[in-house]
Coordinates of C-alpha atoms in Angstrom, one line a residue:
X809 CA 115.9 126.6 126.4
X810 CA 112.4 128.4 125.0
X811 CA 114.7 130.2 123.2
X812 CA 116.5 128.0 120.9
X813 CA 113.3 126.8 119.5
X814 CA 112.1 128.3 116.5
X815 CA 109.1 129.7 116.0
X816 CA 105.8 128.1 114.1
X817 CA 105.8 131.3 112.4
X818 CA 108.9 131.8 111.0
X819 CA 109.7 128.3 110.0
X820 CA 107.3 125.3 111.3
X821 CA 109.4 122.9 109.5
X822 CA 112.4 123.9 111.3
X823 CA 110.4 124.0 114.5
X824 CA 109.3 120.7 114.3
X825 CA 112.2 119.3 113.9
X826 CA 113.5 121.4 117.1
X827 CA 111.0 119.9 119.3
X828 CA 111.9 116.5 118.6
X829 CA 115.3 117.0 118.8
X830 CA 115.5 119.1 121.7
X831 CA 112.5 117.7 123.7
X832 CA 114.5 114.4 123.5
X833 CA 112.0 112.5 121.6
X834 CA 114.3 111.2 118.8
X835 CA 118.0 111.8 117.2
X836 CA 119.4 111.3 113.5
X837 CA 121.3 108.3 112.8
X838 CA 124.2 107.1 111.1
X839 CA 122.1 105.5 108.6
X840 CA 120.6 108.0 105.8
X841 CA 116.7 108.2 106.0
X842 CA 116.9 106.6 109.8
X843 CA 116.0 107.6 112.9
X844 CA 117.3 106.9 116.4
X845 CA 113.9 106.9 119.1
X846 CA 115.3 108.2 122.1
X847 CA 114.1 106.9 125.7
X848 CA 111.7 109.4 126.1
X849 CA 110.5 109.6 122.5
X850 CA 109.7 105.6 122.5
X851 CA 108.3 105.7 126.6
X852 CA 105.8 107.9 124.3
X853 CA 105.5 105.5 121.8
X854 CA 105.2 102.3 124.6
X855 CA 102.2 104.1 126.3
X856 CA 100.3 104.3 123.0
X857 CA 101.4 101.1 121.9
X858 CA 100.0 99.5 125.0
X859 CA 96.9 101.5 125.3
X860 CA 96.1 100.8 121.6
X861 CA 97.0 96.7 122.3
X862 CA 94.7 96.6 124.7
X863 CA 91.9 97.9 122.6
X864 CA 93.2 94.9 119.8
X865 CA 92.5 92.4 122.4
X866 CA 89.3 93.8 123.9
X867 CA 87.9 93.1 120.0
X868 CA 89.1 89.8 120.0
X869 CA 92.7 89.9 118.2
X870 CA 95.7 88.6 119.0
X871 CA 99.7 89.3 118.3
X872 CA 101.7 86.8 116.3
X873 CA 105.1 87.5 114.6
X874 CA 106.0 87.1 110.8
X875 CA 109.7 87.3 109.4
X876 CA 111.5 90.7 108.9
X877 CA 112.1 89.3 104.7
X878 CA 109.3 87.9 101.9
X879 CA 110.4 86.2 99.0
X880 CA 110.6 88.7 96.0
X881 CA 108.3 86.0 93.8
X882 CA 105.4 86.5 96.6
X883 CA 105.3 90.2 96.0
X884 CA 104.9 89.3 92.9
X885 CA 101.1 87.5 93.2
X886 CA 99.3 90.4 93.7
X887 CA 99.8 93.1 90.4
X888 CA 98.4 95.8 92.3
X889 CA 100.1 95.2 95.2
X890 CA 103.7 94.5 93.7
X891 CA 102.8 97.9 91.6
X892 CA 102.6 100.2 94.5
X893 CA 105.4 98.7 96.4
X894 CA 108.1 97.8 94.1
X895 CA 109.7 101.8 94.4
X896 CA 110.1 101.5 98.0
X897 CA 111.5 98.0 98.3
X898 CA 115.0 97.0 100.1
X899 CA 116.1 93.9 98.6
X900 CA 119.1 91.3 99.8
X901 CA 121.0 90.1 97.5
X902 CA 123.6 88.5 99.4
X903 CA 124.2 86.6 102.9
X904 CA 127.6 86.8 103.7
X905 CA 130.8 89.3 103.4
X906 CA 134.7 88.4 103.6
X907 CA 138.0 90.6 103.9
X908 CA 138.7 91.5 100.5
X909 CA 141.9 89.8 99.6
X910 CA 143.1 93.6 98.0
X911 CA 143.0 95.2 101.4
X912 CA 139.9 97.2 100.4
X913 CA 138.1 96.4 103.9
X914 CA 134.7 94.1 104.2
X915 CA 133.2 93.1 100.8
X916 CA 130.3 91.2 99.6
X917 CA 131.1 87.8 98.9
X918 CA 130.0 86.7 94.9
X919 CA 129.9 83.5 95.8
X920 CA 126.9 84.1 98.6
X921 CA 124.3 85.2 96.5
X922 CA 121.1 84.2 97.4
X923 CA 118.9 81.8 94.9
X924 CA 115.9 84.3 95.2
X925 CA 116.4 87.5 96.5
X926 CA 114.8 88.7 99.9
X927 CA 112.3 91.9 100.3
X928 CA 113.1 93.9 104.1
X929 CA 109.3 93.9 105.0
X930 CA 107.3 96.9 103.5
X931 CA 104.5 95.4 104.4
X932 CA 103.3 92.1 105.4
X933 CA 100.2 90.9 103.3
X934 CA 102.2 88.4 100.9
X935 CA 104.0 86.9 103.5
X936 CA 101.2 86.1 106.0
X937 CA 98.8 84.8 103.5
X938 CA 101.5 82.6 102.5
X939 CA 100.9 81.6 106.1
X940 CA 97.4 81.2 106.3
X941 CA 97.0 79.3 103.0
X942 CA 98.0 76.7 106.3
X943 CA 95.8 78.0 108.7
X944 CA 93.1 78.0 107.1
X945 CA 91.0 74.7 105.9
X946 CA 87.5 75.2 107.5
X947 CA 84.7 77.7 108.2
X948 CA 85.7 76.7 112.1
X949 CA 89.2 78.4 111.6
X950 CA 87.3 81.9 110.6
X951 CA 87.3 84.5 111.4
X952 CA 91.2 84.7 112.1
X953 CA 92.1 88.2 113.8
X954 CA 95.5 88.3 114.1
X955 CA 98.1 91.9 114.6
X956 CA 101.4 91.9 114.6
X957 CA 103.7 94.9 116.0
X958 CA 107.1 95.1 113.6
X959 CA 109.2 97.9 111.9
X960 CA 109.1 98.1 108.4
X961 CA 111.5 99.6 105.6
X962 CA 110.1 101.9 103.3
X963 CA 113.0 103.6 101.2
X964 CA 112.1 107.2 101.4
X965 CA 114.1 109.6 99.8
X966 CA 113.1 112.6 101.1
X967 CA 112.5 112.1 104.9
X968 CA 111.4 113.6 107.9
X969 CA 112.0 112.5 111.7
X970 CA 108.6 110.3 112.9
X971 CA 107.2 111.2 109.9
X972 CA 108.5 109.9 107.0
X973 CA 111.8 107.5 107.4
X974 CA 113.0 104.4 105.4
X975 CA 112.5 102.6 108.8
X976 CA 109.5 102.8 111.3
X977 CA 107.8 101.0 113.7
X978 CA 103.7 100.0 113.6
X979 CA 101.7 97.5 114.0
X980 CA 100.0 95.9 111.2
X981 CA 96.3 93.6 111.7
X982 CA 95.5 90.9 108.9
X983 CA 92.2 89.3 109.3
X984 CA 90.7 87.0 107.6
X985 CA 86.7 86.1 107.3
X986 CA 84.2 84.1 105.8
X987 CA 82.0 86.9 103.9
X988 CA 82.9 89.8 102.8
X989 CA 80.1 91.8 105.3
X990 CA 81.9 90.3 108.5
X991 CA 85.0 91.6 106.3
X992 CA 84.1 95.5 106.3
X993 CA 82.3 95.2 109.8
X994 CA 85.8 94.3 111.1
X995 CA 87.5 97.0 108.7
X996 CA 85.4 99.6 109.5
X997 CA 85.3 98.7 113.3
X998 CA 89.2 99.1 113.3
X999 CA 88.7 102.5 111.8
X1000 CA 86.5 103.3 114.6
X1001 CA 88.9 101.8 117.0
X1002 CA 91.6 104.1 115.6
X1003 CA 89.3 107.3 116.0
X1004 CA 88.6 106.2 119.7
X1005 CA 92.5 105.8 120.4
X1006 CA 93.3 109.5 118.4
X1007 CA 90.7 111.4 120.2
X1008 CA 90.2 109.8 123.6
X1009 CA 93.8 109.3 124.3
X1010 CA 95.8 111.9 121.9
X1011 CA 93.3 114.7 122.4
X1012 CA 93.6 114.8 118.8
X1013 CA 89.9 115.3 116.2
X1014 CA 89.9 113.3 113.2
X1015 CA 87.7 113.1 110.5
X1016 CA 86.5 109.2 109.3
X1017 CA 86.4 108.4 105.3
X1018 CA 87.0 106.0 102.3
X1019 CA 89.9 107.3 99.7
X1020 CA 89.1 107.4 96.6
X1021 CA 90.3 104.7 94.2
X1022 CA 93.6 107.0 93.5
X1023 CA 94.7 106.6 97.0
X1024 CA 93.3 103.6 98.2
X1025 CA 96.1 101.2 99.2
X1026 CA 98.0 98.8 96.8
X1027 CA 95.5 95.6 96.8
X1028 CA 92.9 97.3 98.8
X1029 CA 88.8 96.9 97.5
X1030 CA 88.2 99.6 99.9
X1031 CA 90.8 102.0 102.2
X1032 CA 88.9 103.7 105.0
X1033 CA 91.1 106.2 106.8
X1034 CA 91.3 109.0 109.7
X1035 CA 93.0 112.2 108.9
X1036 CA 93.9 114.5 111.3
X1037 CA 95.0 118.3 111.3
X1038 CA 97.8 119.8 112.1
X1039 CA 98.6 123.4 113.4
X1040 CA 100.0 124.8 109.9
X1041 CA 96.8 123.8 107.8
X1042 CA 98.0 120.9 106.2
X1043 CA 96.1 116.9 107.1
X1044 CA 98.2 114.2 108.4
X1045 CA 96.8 110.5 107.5
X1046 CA 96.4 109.2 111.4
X1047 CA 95.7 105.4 110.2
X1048 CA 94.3 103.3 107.6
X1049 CA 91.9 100.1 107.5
X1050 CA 91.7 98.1 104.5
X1051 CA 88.9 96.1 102.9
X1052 CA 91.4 93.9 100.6
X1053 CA 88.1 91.7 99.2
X1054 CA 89.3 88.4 97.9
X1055 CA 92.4 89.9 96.3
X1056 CA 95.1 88.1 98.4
X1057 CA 93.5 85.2 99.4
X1058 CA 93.5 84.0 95.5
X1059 CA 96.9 85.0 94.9
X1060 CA 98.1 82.9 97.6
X1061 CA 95.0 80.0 97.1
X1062 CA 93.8 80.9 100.4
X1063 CA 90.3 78.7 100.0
X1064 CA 87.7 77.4 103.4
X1065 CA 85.4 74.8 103.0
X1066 CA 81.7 76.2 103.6
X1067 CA 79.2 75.5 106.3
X1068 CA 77.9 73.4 102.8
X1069 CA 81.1 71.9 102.5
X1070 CA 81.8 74.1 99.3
X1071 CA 85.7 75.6 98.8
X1072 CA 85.4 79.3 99.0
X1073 CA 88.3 82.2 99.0
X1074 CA 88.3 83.8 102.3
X1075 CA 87.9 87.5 103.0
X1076 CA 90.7 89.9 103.9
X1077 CA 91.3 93.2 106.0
X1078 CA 94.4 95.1 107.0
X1079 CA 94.9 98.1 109.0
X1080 CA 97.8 99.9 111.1
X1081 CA 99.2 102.7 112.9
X1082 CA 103.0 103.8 113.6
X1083 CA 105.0 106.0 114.7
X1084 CA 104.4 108.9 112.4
X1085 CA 101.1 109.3 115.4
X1086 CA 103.9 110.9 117.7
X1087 CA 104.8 113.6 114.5
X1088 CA 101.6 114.2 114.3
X1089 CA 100.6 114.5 117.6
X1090 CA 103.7 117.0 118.4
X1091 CA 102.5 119.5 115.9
X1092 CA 98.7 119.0 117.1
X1093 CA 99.4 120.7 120.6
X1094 CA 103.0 121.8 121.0
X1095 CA 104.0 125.4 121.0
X1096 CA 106.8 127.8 121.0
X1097 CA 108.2 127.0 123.8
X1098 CA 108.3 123.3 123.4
X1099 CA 105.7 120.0 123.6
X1100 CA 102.8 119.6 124.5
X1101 CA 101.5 115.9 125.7
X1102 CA 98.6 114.9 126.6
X1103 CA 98.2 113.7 130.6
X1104 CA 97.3 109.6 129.1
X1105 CA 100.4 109.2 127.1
X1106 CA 102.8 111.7 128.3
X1107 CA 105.6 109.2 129.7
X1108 CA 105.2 111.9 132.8
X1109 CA 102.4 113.4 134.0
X1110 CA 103.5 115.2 136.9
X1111 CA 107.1 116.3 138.1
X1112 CA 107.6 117.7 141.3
X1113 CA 110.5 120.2 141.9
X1114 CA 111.4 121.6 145.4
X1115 CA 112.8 125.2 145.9
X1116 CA 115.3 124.6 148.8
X1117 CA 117.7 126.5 150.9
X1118 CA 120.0 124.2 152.5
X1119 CA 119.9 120.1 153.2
X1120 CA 117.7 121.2 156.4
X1121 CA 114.4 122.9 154.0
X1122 CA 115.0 120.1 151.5
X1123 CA 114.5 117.1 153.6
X1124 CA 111.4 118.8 155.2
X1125 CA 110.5 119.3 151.2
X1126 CA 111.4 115.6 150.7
X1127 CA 109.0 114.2 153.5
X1128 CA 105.7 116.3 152.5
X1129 CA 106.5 114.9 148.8
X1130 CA 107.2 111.6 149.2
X1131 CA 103.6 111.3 150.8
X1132 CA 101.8 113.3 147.5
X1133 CA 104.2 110.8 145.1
X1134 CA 103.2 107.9 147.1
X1135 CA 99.5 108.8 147.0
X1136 CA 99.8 109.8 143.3
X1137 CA 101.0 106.8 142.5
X1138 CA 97.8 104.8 144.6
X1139 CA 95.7 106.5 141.6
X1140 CA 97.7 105.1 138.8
X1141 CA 99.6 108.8 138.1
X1142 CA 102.9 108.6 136.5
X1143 CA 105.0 111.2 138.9
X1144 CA 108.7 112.1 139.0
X1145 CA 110.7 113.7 141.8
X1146 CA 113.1 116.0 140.5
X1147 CA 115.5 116.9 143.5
X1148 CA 118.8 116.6 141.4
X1149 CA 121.4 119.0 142.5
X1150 CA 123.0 119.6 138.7
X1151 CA 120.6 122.6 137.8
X1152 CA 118.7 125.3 139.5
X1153 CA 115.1 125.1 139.8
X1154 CA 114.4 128.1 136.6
X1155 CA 116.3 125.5 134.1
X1156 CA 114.4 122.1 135.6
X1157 CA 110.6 124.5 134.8
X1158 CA 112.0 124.9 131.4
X1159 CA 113.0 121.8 130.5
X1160 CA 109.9 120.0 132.1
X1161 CA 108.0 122.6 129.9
X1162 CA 110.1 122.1 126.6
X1163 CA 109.4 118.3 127.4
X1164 CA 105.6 118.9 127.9
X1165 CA 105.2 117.6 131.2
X1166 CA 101.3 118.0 131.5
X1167 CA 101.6 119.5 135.6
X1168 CA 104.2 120.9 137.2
X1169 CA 104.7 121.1 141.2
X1170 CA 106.8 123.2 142.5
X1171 CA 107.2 123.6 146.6
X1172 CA 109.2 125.8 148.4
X1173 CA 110.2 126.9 152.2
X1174 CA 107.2 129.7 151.8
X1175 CA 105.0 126.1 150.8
X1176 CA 106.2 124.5 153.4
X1177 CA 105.0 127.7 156.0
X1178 CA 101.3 127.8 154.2
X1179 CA 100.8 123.8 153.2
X1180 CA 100.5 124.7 149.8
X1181 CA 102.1 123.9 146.4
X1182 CA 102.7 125.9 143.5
X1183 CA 100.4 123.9 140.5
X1184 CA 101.5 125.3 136.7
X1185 CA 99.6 123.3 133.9
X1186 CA 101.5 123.2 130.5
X1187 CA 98.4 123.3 128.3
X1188 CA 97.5 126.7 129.5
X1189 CA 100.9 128.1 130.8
X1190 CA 98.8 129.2 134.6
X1191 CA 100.5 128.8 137.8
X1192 CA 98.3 128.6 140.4
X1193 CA 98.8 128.4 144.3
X1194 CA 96.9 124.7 146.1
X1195 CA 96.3 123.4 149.6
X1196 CA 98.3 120.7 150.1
X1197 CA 95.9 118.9 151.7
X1198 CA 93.7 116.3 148.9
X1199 CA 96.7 117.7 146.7
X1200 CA 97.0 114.4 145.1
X1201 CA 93.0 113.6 143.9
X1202 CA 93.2 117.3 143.0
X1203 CA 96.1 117.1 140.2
X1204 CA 94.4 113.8 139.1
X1205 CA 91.2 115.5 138.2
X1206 CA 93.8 118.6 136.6
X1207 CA 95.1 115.5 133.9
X1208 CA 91.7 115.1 133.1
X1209 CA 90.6 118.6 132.7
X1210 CA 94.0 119.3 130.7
X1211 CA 93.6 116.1 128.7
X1212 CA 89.5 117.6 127.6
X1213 CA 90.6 120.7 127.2
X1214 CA 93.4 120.0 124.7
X1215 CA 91.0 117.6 122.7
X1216 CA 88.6 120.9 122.6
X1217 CA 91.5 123.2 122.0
X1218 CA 92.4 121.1 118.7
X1219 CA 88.8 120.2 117.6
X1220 CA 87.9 124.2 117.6
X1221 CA 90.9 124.6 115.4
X1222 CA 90.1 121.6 113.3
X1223 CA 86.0 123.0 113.1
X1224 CA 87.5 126.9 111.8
X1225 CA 89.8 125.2 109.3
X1226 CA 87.0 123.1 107.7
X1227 CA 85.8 125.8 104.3
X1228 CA 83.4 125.4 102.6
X1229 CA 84.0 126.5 98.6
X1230 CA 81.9 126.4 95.3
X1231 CA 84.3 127.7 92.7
X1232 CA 88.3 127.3 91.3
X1233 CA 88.9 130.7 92.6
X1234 CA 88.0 130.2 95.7
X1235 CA 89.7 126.4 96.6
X1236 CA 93.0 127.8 95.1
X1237 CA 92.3 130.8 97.7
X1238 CA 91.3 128.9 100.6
X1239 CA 94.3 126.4 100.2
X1240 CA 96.8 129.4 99.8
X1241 CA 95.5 131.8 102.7
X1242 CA 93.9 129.6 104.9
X1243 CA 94.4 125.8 104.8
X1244 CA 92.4 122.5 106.3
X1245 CA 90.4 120.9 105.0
X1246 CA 88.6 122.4 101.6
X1247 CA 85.1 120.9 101.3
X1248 CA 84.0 121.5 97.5
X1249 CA 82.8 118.9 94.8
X1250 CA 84.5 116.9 92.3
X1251 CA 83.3 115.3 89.1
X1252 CA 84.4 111.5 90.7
X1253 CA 86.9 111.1 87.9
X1254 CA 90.7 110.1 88.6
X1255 CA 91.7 112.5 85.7
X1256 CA 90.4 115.4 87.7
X1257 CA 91.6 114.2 90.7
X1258 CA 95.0 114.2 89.2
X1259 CA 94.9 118.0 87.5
X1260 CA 93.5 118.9 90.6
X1261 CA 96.6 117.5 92.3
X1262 CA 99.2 118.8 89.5
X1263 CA 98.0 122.3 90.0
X1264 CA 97.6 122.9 93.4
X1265 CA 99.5 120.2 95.1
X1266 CA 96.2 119.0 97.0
X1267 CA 94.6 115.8 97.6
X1268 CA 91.8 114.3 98.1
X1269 CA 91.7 113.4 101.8
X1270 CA 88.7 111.4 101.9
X1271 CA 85.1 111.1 101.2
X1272 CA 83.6 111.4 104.9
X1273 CA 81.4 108.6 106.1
X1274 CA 77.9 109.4 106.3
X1275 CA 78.8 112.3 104.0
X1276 CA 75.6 114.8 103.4
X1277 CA 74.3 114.0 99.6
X1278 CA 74.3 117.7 97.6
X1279 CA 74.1 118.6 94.3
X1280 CA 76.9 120.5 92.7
X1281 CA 79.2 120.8 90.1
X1282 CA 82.8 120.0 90.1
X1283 CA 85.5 123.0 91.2
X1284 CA 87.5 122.3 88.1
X1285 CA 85.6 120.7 85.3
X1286 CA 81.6 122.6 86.1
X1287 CA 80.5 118.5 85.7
X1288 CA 77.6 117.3 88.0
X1289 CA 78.8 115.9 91.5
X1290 CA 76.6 114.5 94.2
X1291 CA 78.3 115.1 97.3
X1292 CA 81.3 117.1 98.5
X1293 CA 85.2 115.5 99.2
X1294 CA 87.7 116.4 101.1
X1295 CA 90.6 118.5 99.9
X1296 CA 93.8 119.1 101.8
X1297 CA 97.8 120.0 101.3
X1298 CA 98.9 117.1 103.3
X1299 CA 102.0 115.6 104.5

């Protein structure tokens, strides 16, 4: 199977796209720009999803569901919002089809049009604050902390499986607040929340920053992101959080009355994650010879496969494992026994490893003899040889080891791609020969942001927070800068 992956080096587009389709995470579909999540690919995405819900509630927010459509007139309230939107809207015209009378198939019927034509969600701040101009009357209805988990449509023309398709799934938080400080607390702890989910639970580093004006999101006062890196030198935006100020709430006339009794706009965040986290977190780890997961959201953690001769050996096999899978199980391990009899046990090792199954067991007659088990750990690609006895806390404390060690793995790659670089000649250099994440100053100006962009195709990433304060002049224009950005090629 290893061997119908391409490699990173000769083409890491192409590879990526092998390891999804081949490690059964997600399929074309019929639809242009689509994607189908296969089982496997979405028990990946349910594990995150949950972990990172659970986080949402333990800060005090709660789900709620708003429709799939918005009125095209709302998406016109907010200029700024409409502005960076209105290229990437599907829009229904119509609400019903007939048989065409000229035996041309299904057509659209003329006579269904719709009064006022319906947006598929891009986003949702337009409709909800429609909602909340409801909701909200009094200081004692603030703050409201509310996420929602939805698919959107984006129309992408140029798209890539998980990470860019006209449809995905994320979840999407709108808040609103009485001031605009308990406004960015909440924003910025959402940021923070999204670090804590990307490192502690994807193993993968990310740096924490604003965008600049250029790529703050349509509406937004302020957009704080995290942006990872991936293997091939270019960043991947891991999540946004929004300070949207008072933008939204007076498009919609969202007011509160005041501990005073005085009408007031309310305050506004957004922020969300989706699915491009499982793009990016394939071509964090994985290798040549397929995924690697980390143990806390791999959909398996451990698989077991015996190495039999006859029903006899197997059932023997069969007993000592259903004991380990039972006690596995007791500490909250997600285990699978893999005794089918359609492949040999060489292809089962290679497809568990192409699937980036964080431990493989593997226990055989000799095993059986010895009380031990064969223990190979896909992060490192060792095999080693375990007692049998306190097999089960043993591989527990492995998924945590493997789960550090791939966070470390990443973060040292992350730490050696992050150059340092006072001159044009050398950012043009670093981007083309090395990659990451160029650190170098820049006038503040959106003009130079832009020629910067035209002629290297690089972006800024963000401004880090807490960023050091320097002197230095501007890699393109020699104009006085006090502190150093982010640059990156970025996808």
């Amino acid at each position: 199977m290893a061997e119908a992956i391409t490699t990173r080096e000769k083409d890491y587009s192409q590879w990526y796209n092998d390891l999804i389709l081949k490690g059964g995470l997600a399929d074309y579909s019929a639809v242009r720009g689509c994607m189908v999540i296969k089982p496997y690919g979405f028990a990946l995405w349910e594990n995150m999803r949950d972990q990172l819900d659970k986080m949402f509630k333990e800060t005090g927010h709660v789900n709620a569901y708003f429709p799939l459509f918005i009125p095209k007139s709302f998406l016109s309230k907010e200029a700024a919002h409409v502005e960076g939107f209105a290229k990437e809207c599907a829009v229904v015209t119509h609400y019903r089809l007939k048989n065409d009378p000229n035996g041309g198939g299904i057509v659209v019927d003329p006579d269904a049009k719709l009064e006022e034509e319906l947006i598929v969600r891009p986003t949702s701040e337009t409709i909800i604050w429609n909602t909340y101009k409801d909701w909200i009357q009094s200081y004692r209805d603030l703050p409201l902390l509310i996420n929602q988990w939805a698919n959107v449509v984006r129309w992408e023309m140029r798209t890539r499986l998980f990470l860019r398709t006209a449809e995905f799934l994320w979840q999407e938080g709108h808040t609103a607040h009485a001031t605009a400080e308990e406004a960015v607390v909440e924003t910025k702890k959402m940021l923070d929340v999204y670090a804590e989910f990307a490192e502690e639970w994807m193993a993968v580093p990310v740096i924490k920053g604003v965008k600049t004006p250029n790529e703050r999101f349509a509406g937004a006062e302020d957009t704080y992101c995290i942006e990872a890196l991936m293997q091939d030198g270019k960043a991947l935006q891991a999540g946004t959080s929004h300070f949207l100020g008072q933008n939204f709430a007076k498009a919609f006339d969202v007011k509160f009355s005041n501990k005073q009794n005085e009408l007031e706009y309310v305050w506004a965040t957004s922020w969300g994650v989706s699915t491009r986290l499982i793009g990016g977190l394939v071509m964090a780890h994985s290798d040549d010879q397929g995924l690697i997961l980390p143990p806390k959201i791999a959909p398996l953690q451990v698989v077991i496969v015996p190495i039999h001769k006859g029903e006899e050996q197997l059932n023997a096999i069969t007993e000592k494992v259903n004991v380990l899978t039972a006690e596995l199980k007791a500490l909250g391990v997600r285990v699978k026994y893999d005794n089918s009899d359609n492949a040999r046990p060489g292809w089962k090792f290679a497809e568990h490893e192409l699937k980036g199954v964080p431990v493989r067991v593997a226990i055989g007659g000799r095993d059986l003899e010895n009380n031990t088990a064969e223990v190979a750990r896909r992060d490192e690609k060792t095999k080693s040889t375990v007692s049998m006895d306190g097999l089960a806390k043993y591989l527990h404390a492995l998924l945590e080891e493997i789960q550090q060690n791939m966070f470390n793995k990443a973060k040292a790659f992350r730490d050696s791609h992050i150059t340092k670089v006072d001159t044009w000649d050398e950012f043009v250099s670093t981007l083309e020969k090395k990659g990451g994440f160029v650190s170098a100053h820049w006038d503040g100006t959106a003009e130079t942001e832009e020629e910067i962009k035209t002629k290297t195709k690089a972006t800024i990433r963000c401004i880090p927070l807490n960023n050091e304060q320097e002197e230095g002049k501007c890699i393109l224009t020699g104009k006085p800068s006090k502190e150093r950005v982010l640059f990156a090629l970025a996808y």
